CSV table of C-alpha atoms in Angstrom, one decimal:
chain,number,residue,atom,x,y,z
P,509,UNK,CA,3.1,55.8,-45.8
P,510,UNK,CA,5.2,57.6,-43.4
P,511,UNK,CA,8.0,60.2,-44.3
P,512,UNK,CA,10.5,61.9,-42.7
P,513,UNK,CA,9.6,65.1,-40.8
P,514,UNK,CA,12.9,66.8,-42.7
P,515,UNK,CA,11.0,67.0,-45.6
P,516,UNK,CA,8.9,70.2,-46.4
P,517,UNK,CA,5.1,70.1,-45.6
P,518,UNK,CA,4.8,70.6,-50.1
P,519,UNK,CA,7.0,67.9,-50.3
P,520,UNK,CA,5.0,65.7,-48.1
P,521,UNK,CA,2.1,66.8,-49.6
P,522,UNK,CA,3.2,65.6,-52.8
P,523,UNK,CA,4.4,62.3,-51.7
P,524,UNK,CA,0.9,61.5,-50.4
P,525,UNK,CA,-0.8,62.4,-53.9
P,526,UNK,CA,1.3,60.4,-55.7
P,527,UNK,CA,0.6,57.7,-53.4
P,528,UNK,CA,-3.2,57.7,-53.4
P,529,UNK,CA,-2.6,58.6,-57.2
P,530,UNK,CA,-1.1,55.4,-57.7
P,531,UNK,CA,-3.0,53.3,-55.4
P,532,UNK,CA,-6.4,53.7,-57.5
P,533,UNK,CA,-4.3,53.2,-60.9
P,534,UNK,CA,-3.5,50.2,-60.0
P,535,UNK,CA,-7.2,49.5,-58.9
P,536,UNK,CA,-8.0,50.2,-62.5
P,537,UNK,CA,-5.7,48.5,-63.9
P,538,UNK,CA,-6.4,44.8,-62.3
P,539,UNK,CA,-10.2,45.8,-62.7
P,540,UNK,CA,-11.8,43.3,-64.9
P,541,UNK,CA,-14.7,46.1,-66.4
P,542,UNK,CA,-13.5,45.4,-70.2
P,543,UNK,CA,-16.5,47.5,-71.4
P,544,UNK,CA,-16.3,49.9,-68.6
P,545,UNK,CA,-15.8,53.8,-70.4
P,546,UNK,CA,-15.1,55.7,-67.5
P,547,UNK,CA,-11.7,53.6,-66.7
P,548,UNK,CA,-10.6,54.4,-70.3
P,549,UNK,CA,-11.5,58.0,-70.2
P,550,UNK,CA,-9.9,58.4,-66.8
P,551,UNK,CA,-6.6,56.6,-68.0
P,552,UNK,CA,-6.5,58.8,-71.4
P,553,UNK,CA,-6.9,62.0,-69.6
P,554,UNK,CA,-3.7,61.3,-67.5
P,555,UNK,CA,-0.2,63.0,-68.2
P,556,UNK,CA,2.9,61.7,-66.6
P,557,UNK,CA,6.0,64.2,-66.1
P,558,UNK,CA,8.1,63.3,-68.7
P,559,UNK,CA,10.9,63.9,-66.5
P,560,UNK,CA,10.0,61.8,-63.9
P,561,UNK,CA,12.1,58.4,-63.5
P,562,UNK,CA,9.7,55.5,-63.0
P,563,UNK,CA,11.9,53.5,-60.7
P,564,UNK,CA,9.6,52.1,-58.0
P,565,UNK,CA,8.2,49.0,-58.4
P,566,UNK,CA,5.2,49.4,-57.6
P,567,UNK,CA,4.4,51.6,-60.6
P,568,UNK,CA,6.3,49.8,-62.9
P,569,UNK,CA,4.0,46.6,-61.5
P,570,UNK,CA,0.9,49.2,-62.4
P,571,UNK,CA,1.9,50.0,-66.1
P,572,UNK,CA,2.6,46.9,-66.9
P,573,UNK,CA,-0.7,45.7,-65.7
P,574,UNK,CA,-2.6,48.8,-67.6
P,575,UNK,CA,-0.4,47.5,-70.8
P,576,UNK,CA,-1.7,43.7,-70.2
P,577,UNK,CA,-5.6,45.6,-70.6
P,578,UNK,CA,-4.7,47.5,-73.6
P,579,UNK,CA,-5.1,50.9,-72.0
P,580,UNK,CA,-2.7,53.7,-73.2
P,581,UNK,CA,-1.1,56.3,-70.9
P,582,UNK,CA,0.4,59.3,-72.7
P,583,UNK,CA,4.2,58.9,-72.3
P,584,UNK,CA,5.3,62.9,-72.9
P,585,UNK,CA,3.9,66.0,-72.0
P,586,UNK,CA,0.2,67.1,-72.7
P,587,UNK,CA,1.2,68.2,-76.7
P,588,UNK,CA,2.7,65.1,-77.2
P,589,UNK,CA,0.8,62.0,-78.8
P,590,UNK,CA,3.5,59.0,-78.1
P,591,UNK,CA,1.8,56.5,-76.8
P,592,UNK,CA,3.0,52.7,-75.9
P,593,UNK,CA,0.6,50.1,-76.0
P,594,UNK,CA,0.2,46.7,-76.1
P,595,UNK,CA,-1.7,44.4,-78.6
P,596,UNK,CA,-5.2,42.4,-77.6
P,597,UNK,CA,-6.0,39.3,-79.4
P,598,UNK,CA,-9.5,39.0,-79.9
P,599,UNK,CA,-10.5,42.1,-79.2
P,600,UNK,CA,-11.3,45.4,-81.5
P,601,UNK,CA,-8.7,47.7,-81.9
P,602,UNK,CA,-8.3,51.3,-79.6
P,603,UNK,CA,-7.1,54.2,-80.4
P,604,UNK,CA,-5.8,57.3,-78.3
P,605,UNK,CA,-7.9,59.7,-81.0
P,606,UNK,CA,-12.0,60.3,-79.8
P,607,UNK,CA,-12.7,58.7,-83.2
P,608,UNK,CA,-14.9,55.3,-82.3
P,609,UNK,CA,-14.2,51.6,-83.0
P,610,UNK,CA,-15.2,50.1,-86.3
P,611,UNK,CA,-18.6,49.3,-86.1
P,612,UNK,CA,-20.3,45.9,-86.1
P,613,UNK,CA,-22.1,45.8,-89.7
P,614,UNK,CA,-25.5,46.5,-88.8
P,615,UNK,CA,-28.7,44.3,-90.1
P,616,UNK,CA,-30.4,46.3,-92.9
P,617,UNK,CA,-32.5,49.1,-91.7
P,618,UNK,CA,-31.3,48.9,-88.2
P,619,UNK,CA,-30.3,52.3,-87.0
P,620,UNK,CA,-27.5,51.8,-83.9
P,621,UNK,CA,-28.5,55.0,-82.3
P,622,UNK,CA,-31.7,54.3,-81.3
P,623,UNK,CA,-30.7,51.7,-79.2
P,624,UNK,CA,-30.1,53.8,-75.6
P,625,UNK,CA,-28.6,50.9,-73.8
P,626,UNK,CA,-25.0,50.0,-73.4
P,627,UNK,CA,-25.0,47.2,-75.9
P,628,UNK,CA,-26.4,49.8,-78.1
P,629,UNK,CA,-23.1,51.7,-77.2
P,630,UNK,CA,-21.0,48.4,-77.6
P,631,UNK,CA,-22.6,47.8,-81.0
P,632,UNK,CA,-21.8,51.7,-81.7
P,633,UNK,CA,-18.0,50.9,-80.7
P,634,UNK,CA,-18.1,53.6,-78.2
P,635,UNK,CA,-17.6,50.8,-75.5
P,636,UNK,CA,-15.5,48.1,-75.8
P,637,UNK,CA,-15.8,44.2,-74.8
P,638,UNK,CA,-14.4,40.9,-75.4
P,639,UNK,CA,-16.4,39.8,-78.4
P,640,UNK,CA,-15.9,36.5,-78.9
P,641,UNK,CA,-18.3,35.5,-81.9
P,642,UNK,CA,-20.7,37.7,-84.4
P,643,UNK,CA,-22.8,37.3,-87.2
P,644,UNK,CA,-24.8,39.4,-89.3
P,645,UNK,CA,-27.8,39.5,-87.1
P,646,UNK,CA,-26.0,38.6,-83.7
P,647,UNK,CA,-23.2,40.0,-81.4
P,648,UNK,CA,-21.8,37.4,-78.1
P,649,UNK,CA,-19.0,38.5,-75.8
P,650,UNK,CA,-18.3,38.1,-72.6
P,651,UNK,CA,-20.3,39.1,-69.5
P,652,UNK,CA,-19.0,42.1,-67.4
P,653,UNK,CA,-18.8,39.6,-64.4
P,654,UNK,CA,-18.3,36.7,-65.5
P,655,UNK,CA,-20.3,33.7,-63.4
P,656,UNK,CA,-19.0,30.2,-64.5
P,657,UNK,CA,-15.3,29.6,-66.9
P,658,UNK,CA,-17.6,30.8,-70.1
P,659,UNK,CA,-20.3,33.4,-69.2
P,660,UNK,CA,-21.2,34.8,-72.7
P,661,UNK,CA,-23.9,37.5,-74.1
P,662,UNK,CA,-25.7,36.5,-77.2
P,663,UNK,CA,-27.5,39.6,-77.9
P,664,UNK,CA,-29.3,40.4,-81.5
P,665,UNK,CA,-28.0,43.9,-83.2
P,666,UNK,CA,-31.8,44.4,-83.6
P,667,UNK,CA,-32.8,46.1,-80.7
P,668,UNK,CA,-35.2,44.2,-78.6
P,669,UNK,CA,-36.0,45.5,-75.1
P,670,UNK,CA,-36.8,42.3,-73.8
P,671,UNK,CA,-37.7,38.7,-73.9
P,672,UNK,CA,-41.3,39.8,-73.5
P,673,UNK,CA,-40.9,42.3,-76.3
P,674,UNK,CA,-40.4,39.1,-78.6
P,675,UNK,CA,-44.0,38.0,-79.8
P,676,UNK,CA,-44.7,42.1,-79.9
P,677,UNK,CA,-42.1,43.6,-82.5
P,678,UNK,CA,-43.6,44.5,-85.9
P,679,UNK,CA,-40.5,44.1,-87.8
P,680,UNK,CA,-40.2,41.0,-86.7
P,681,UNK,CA,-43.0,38.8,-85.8
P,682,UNK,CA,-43.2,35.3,-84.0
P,683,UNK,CA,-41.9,33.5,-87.1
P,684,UNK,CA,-39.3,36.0,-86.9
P,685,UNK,CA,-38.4,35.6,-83.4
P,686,UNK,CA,-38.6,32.1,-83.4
P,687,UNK,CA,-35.8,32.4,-86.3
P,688,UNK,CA,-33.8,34.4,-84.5
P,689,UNK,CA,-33.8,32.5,-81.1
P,690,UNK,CA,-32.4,29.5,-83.4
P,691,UNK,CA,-29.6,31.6,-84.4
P,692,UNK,CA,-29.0,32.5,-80.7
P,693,UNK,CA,-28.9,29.0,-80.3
P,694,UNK,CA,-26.7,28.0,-82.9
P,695,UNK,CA,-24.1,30.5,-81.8
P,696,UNK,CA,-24.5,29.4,-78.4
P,697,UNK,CA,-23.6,26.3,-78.8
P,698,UNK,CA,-20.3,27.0,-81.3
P,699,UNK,CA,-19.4,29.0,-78.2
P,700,UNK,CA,-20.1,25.9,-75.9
P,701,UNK,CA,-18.3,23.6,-78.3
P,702,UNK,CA,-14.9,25.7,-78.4
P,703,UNK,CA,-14.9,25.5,-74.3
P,704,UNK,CA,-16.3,22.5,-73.0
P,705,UNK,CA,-14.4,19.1,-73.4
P,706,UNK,CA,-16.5,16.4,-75.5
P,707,UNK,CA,-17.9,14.7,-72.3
P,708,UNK,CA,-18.6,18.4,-70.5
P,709,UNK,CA,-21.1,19.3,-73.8
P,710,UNK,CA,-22.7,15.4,-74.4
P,711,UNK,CA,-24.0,15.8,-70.7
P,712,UNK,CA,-25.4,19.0,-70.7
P,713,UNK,CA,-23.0,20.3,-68.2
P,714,UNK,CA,-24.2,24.3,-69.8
P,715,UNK,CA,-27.0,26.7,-69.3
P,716,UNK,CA,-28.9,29.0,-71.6
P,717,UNK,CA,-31.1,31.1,-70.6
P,718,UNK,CA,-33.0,34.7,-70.5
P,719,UNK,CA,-34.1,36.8,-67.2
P,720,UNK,CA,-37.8,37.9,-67.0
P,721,UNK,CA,-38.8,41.6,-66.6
P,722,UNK,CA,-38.5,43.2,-64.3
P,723,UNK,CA,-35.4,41.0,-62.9
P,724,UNK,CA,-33.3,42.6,-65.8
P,725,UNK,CA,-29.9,44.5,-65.5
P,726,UNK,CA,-30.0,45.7,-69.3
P,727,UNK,CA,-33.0,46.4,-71.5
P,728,UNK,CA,-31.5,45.0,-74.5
P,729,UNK,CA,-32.7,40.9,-75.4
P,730,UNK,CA,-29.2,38.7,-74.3
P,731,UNK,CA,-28.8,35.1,-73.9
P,732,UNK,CA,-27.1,33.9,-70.8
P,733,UNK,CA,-24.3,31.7,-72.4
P,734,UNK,CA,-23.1,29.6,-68.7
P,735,UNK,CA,-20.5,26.8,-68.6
P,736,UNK,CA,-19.8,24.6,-67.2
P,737,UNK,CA,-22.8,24.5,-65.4
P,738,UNK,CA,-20.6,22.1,-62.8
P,739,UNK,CA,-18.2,24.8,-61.2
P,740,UNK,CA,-20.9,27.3,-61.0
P,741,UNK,CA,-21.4,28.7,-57.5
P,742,UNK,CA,-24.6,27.7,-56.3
P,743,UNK,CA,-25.4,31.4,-55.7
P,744,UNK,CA,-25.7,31.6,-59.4
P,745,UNK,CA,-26.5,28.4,-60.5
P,746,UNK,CA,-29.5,27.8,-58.1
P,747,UNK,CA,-30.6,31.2,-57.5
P,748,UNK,CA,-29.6,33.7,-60.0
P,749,UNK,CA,-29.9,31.7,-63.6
P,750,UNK,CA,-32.5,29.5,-61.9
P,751,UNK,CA,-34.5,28.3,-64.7
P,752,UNK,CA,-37.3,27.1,-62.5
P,753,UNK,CA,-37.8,30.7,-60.9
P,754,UNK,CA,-39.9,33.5,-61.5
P,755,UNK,CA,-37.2,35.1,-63.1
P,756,UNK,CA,-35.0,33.1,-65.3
P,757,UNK,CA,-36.3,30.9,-67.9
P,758,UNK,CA,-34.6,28.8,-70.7
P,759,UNK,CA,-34.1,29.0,-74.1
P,760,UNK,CA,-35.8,25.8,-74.6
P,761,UNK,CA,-39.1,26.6,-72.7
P,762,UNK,CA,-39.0,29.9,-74.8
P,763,UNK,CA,-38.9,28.5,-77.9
P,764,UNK,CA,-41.4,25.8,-77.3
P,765,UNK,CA,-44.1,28.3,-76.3
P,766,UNK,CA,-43.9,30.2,-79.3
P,767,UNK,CA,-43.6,27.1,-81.6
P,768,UNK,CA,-47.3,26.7,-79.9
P,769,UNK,CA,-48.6,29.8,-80.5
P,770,UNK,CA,-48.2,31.2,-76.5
P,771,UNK,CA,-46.4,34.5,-75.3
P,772,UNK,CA,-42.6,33.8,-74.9
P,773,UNK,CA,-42.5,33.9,-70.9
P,774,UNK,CA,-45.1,32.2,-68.9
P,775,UNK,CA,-46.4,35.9,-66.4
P,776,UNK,CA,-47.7,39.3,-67.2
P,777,UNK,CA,-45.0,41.7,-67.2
P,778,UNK,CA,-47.8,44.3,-66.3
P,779,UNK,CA,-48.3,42.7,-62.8
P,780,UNK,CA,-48.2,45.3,-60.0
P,781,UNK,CA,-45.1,44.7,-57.5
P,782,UNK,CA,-47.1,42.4,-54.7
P,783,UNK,CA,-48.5,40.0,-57.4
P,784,UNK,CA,-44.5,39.5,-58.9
P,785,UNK,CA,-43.4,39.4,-55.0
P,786,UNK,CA,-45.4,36.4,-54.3
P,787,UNK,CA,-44.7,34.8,-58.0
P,788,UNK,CA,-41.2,34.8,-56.3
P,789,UNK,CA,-42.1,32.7,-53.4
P,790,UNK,CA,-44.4,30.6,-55.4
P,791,UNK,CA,-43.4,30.7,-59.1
P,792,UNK,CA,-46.6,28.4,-60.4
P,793,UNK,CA,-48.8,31.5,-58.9
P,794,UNK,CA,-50.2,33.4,-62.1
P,795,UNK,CA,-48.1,30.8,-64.5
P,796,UNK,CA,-49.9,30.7,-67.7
């Protein structure tokens, strides 16, 4: 951005903040973190001169987009609480107040705080996301990064730490955690059902599936919800959510070992860093 040397170095100077200003609203604005806090808190904390006449286009182009992700920007000065915003279907309400979303009805005796992960927060309704189905024991929405047209998180409210963690919680025990994978699977496939076409879900063109410790990015039991499973990139769908890796395995294979009795994933989680290194060049290595 060049200006002309008339103007008065202050002048200059604050042509150049309101440019850079500008530049990384709109990089929040077209972000797609829909559970992201600090985008939110950043956006809330902003004041706009009341006086100022929004001409450009360029801003304008930036509001609007800040509108279409239900983000509020103050509209007076600092005292003043008009705000302009713009409704989400699907979504849970926000307000400009610190006061938190309604929360998700917890399961009985299941304390929300305890949970230290950022579903726990999402459950809390201190982060926001795109929920897109919930029961009384269950949450789904949609995955930060999405990595096929539906990439869903079926997560329980309970908090489990892992997939490992299934066989082991007192509260619930295998016949419990064989109960609630069925209600995983049950929501899974109503999402599958409102997305896929008839032919897409009669040919099994999904995946569903759980990551193995320590190849998790949150330590809070979710179900990979992917479809269709046809215009994933291969990056994801033969690498990444790889069922026949070290660290992905599928619903299915989870539920039929502990319908028999076994430990829900097929390695130690205790193996030392060189044993789980060489289970990823040779997955049958330490297999049980």
């Amino acid at each position: 951005m060049l200006l002309s040397p008339k103007l008065s170095f202050d002048k200059r100077l604050a042509f150049y903040f309101w440019g850079i200003f500008f530049s990384c609203l709109e990089r929040i604005a077209t972000c797609n973190h829909l559970y992201c806090p600090h985008h939110i808190e950043l956006v809330h904390c902003l004041v706009l001169p009341p006086t100022h006449q929004y001409n450009n286009e360029r801003v304008n182009r930036v509001l609007f987009r800040l509108h279409e992700k239900r983000i509020m920007i103050p509209t007076g000065s600092a005292d003043d609480d008009t705000t302009r915003k713009v409704p989400d279907v699907g979504t849970r309400p926000t307000t400009t107040t610190t006061t938190a979303w309604p929360l998700f009805p917890p399961p009985p005796g299941v304390d929300y705080t305890k949970n230290p992960t950022v579903f726990g927060k999402i459950l809390q309704g201190k982060i926001t996301a795109k929920v897109l189905d919930e029961s009384p024991e269950l949450l789904a929405f949609q995955d930060i990064r999405p990595r096929a047209p539906l990439h869903a998180l079926v997560i329980p409210k309970r908090y489990i730490p892992t997939i490992a963690n299934l066989n082991s919680q007192e509260e619930i025990g295998t016949n419990g955690s064989i109960q609630l994978l069925q209600q995983m699977e049950v929501m899974a496939h109503r999402l599958l059902k409102q997305h896929l076409t008839y032919e897409q879900y009669q040919s099994n063109d999904y995946l569903l599936c759980f990551h193995i410790p320590p190849f998790t990015s949150v330590d809070h039991l979710h179900l990979h919800v992917l479809a269709p499973a046809s215009q994933m990139q291969w990056m994801w769908k033969d690498v990444k959510y790889n069922i026949h890796q070290r660290w992905c395995i599928s619903l299915e294979e989870v539920q039929s070992r502990l319908q028999r009795g076994q430990s829900a994933i097929p390695y130690d989680i205790s193996d030392p860093w060189w044993k789980i290194l060489y289970q990823v060049v040779c997955p049958a290595y330490g297999r049980k």
